[in-house]
Short mmCIF file of C-alpha atoms and ligand atoms in Angstrom, two decimals:
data_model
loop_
_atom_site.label_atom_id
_atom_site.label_comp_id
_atom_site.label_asym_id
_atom_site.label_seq_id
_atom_site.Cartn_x
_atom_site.Cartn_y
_atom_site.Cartn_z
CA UNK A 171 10.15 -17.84 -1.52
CA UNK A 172 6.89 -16.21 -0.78
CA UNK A 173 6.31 -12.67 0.90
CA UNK A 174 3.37 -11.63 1.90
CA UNK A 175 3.49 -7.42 1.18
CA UNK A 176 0.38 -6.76 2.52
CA UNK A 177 -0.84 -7.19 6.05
CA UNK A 178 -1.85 -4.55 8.97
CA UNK A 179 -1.36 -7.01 11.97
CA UNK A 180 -1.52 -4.54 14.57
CA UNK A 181 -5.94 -4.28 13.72
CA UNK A 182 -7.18 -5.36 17.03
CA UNK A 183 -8.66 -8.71 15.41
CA UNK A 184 -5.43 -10.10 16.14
CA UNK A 185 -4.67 -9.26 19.81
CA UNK A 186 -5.73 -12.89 20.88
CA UNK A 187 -3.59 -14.74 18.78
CA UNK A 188 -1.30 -12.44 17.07
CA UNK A 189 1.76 -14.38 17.54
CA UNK A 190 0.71 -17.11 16.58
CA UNK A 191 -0.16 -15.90 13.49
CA UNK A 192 2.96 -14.97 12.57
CA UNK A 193 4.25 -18.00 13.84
CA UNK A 194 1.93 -19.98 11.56
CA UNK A 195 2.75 -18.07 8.41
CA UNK A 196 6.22 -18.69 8.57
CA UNK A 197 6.19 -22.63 9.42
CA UNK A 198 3.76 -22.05 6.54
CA UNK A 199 6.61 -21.03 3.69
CA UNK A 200 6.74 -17.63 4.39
CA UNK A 201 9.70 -15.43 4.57
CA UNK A 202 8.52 -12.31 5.06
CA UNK A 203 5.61 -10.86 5.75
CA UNK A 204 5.44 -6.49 5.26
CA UNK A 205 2.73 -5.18 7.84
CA UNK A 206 1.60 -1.81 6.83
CA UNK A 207 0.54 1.70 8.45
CA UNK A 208 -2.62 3.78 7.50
CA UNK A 209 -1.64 7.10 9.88
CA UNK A 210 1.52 7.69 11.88
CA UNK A 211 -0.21 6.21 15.11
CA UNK A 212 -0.78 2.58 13.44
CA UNK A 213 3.12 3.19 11.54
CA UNK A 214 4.62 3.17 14.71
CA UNK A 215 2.57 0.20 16.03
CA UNK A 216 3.44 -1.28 11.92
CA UNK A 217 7.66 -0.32 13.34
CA UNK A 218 7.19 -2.25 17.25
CA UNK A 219 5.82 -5.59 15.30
CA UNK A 220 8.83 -5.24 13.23
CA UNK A 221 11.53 -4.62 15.82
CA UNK A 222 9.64 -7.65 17.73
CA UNK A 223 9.65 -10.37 15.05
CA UNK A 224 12.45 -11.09 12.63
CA UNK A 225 10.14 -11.87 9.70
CA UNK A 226 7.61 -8.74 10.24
CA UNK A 227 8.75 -5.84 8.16
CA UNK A 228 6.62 -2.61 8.07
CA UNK A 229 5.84 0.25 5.83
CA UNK A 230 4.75 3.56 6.71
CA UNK A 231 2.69 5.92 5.17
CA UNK A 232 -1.09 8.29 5.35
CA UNK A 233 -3.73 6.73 3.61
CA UNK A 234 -5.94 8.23 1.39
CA UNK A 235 -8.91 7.63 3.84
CA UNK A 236 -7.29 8.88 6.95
CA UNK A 237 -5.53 12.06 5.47
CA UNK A 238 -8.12 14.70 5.81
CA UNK A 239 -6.55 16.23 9.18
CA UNK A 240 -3.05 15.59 8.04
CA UNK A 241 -0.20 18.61 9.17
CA UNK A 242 3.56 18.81 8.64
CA UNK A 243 3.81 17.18 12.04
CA UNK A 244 2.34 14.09 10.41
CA UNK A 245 4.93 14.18 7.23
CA UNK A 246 7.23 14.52 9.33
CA UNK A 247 7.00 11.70 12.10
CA UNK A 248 6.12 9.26 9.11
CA UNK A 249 9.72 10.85 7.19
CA UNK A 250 11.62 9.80 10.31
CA UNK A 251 9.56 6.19 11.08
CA UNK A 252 10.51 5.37 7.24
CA UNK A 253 14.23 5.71 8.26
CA UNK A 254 13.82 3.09 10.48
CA UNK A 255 16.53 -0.17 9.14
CA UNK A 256 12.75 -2.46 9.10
CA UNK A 257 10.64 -0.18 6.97
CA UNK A 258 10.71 -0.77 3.78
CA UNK A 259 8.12 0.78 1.79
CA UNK A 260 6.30 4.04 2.06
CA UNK A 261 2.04 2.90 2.53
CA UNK A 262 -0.23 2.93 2.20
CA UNK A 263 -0.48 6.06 0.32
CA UNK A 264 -2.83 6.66 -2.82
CA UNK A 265 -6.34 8.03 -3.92
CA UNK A 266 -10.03 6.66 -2.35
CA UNK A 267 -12.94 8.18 -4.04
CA UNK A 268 -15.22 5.69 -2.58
CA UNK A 269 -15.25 6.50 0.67
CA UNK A 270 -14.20 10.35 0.19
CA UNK A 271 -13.23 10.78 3.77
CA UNK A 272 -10.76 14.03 2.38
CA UNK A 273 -11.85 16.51 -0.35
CA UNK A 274 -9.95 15.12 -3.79
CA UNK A 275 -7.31 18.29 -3.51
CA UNK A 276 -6.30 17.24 0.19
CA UNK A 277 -5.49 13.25 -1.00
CA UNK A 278 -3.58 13.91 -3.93
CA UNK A 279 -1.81 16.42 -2.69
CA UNK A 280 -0.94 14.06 0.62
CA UNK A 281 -0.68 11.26 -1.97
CA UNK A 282 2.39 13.65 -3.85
CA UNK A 283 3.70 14.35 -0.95
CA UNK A 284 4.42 10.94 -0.24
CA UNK A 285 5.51 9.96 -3.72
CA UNK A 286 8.13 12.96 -3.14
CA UNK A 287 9.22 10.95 0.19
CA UNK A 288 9.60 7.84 -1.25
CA UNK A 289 11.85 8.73 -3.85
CA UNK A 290 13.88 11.21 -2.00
CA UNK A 291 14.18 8.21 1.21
CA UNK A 292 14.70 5.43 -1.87
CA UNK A 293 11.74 3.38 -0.98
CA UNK A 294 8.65 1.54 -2.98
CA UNK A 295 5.36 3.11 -2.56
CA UNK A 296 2.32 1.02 -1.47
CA UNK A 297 -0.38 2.17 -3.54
CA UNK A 298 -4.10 2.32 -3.05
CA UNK A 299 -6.70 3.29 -5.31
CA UNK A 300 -10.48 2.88 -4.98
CA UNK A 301 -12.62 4.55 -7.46
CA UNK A 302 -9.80 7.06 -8.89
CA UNK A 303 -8.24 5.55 -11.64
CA UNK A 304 -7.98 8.82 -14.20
CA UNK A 305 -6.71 10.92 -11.28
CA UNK A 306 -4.25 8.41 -10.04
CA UNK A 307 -2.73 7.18 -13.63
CA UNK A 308 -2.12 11.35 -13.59
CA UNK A 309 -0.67 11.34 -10.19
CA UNK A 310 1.70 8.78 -11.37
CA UNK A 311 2.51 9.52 -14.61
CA UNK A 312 3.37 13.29 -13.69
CA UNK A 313 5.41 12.38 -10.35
CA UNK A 314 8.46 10.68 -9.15
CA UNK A 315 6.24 7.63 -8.64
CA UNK A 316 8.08 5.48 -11.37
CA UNK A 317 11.41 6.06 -10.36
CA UNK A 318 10.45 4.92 -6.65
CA UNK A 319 8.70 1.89 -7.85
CA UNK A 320 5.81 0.13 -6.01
CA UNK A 321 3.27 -1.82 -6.64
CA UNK A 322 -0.80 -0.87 -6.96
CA UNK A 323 -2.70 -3.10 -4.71
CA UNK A 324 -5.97 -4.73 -4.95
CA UNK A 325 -5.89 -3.91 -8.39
CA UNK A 326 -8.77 -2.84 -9.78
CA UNK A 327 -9.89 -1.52 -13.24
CA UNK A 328 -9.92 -1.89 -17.09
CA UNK A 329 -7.01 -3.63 -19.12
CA UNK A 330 -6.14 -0.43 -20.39
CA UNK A 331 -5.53 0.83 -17.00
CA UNK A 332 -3.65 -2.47 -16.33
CA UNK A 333 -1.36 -1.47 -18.95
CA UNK A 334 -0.65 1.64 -18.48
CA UNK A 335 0.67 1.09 -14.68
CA UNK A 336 2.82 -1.50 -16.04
CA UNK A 337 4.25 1.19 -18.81
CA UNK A 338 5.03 2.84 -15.61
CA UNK A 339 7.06 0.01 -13.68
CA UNK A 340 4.97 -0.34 -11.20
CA UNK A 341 3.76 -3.78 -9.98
CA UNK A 342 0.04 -4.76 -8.80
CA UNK A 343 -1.51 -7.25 -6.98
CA UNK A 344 -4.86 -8.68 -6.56
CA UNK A 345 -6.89 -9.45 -3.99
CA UNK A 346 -10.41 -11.42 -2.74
CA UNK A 347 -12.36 -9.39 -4.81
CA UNK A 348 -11.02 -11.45 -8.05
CA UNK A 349 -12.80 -14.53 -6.69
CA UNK A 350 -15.79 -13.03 -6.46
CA UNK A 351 -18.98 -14.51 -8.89
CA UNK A 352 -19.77 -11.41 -10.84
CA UNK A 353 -15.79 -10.88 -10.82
CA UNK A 354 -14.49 -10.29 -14.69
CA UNK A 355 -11.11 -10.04 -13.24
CA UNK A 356 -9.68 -13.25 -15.37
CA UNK A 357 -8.37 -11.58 -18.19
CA UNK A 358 -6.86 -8.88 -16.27
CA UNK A 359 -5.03 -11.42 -14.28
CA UNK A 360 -4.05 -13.45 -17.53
CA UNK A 361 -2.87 -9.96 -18.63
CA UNK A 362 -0.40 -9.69 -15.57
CA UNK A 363 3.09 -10.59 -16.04
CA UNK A 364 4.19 -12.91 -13.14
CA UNK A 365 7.41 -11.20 -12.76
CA UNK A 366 4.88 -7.99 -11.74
CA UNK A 367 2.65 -9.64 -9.40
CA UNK A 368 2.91 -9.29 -5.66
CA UNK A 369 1.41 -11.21 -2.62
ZN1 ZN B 266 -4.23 -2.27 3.42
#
């Protein structure tokens, strides 16, 4: 059985033939697919795809690159979207110190917040993480982010980095960027237990 955990069908590219999509994927051999929020505006569109197809399931969350604005209002809408009987993850949540679209204070503590969420509402976290691996192994290692569970998507970094998610119980998965020429992804792939590998 295959699941795809990581799609955001409601981005506009898809407003054509959106249906069909999804339609595709699961004639395809998938079971599931998990379609995921970056603000509370595109959770609640994440929610509607779920409540319309049986196979769509969303998660909910404030990403790193759209937090800098972020008020209690926000925490809270995205607290009662994730109670929702569909959602099942809280994301994408996490750290982005490429794009630095918040000051470093503002995303972690929006990323915390979210861990806190997670674990009190007893979902997985979807985790992003571009450019902020020392701050984000701290994040996790000094929150609740274990004991939710989740997985680190797109992975990127060293082997030692690798390893010490996985100390953690967290699961990652990789993405495009591991087929790229100047990738030197292999041996962190190699180093990934299949039984901690998402879609
Ligand atoms: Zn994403």
């Amino acid at each position: 059985m295959l699941i795809d955990t990581h799609s955001h069908l409601y981005f506009d590219s898809f407003d054509e033939d959106r249906e069909l999509v999804i339609q595709r994927a699961i004639e395809n051999g998938l079971a599931a697919i998990i379609t995921i929020g970056t603000d509370v505006e595109t959770s609640k569109q994440a929610v509607a795809l779920a409540e319309k197809y049986a196979s769509v399931f969303a998660a909910v969350g404030i990403h790193p690159t759209d937090c800098a604005d972020v008020n209690d209002d926000d925490f809270e809408a995205i607290r009662t979207l994730a109670q929702h009987e569909k959602v099942i993850a809280i994301g994408e949540v996490g750290l982005d110190y490429y794009h630095m679209r918040a000051e470093k204070e503002v995303q972690i503590a929006t990323f915390n917040r979210q861990i806190k969420m997670a674990h009190e509402l007893k979902l997985p976290l979807i985790i992003h993480n571009r450019d902020s691996h020392e701050d984000m192994y701290k994040v996790l290692s000094e929150s609740e982010a274990s004991d939710a569970g989740g997985v680190l998507h797109s992975f990127s970094g060293n082997t030692e980095f690798l390893n010490s998610i996985l100390e953690l119980d967290l699961h990652v998965s990789f993405t495009g960027n591991i087929t790229f020429k100047k990738s030197d992804a292999d041996e962190l792939v190699k180093n990934a237990p299949l039984e901690r590998l998402l879609l």
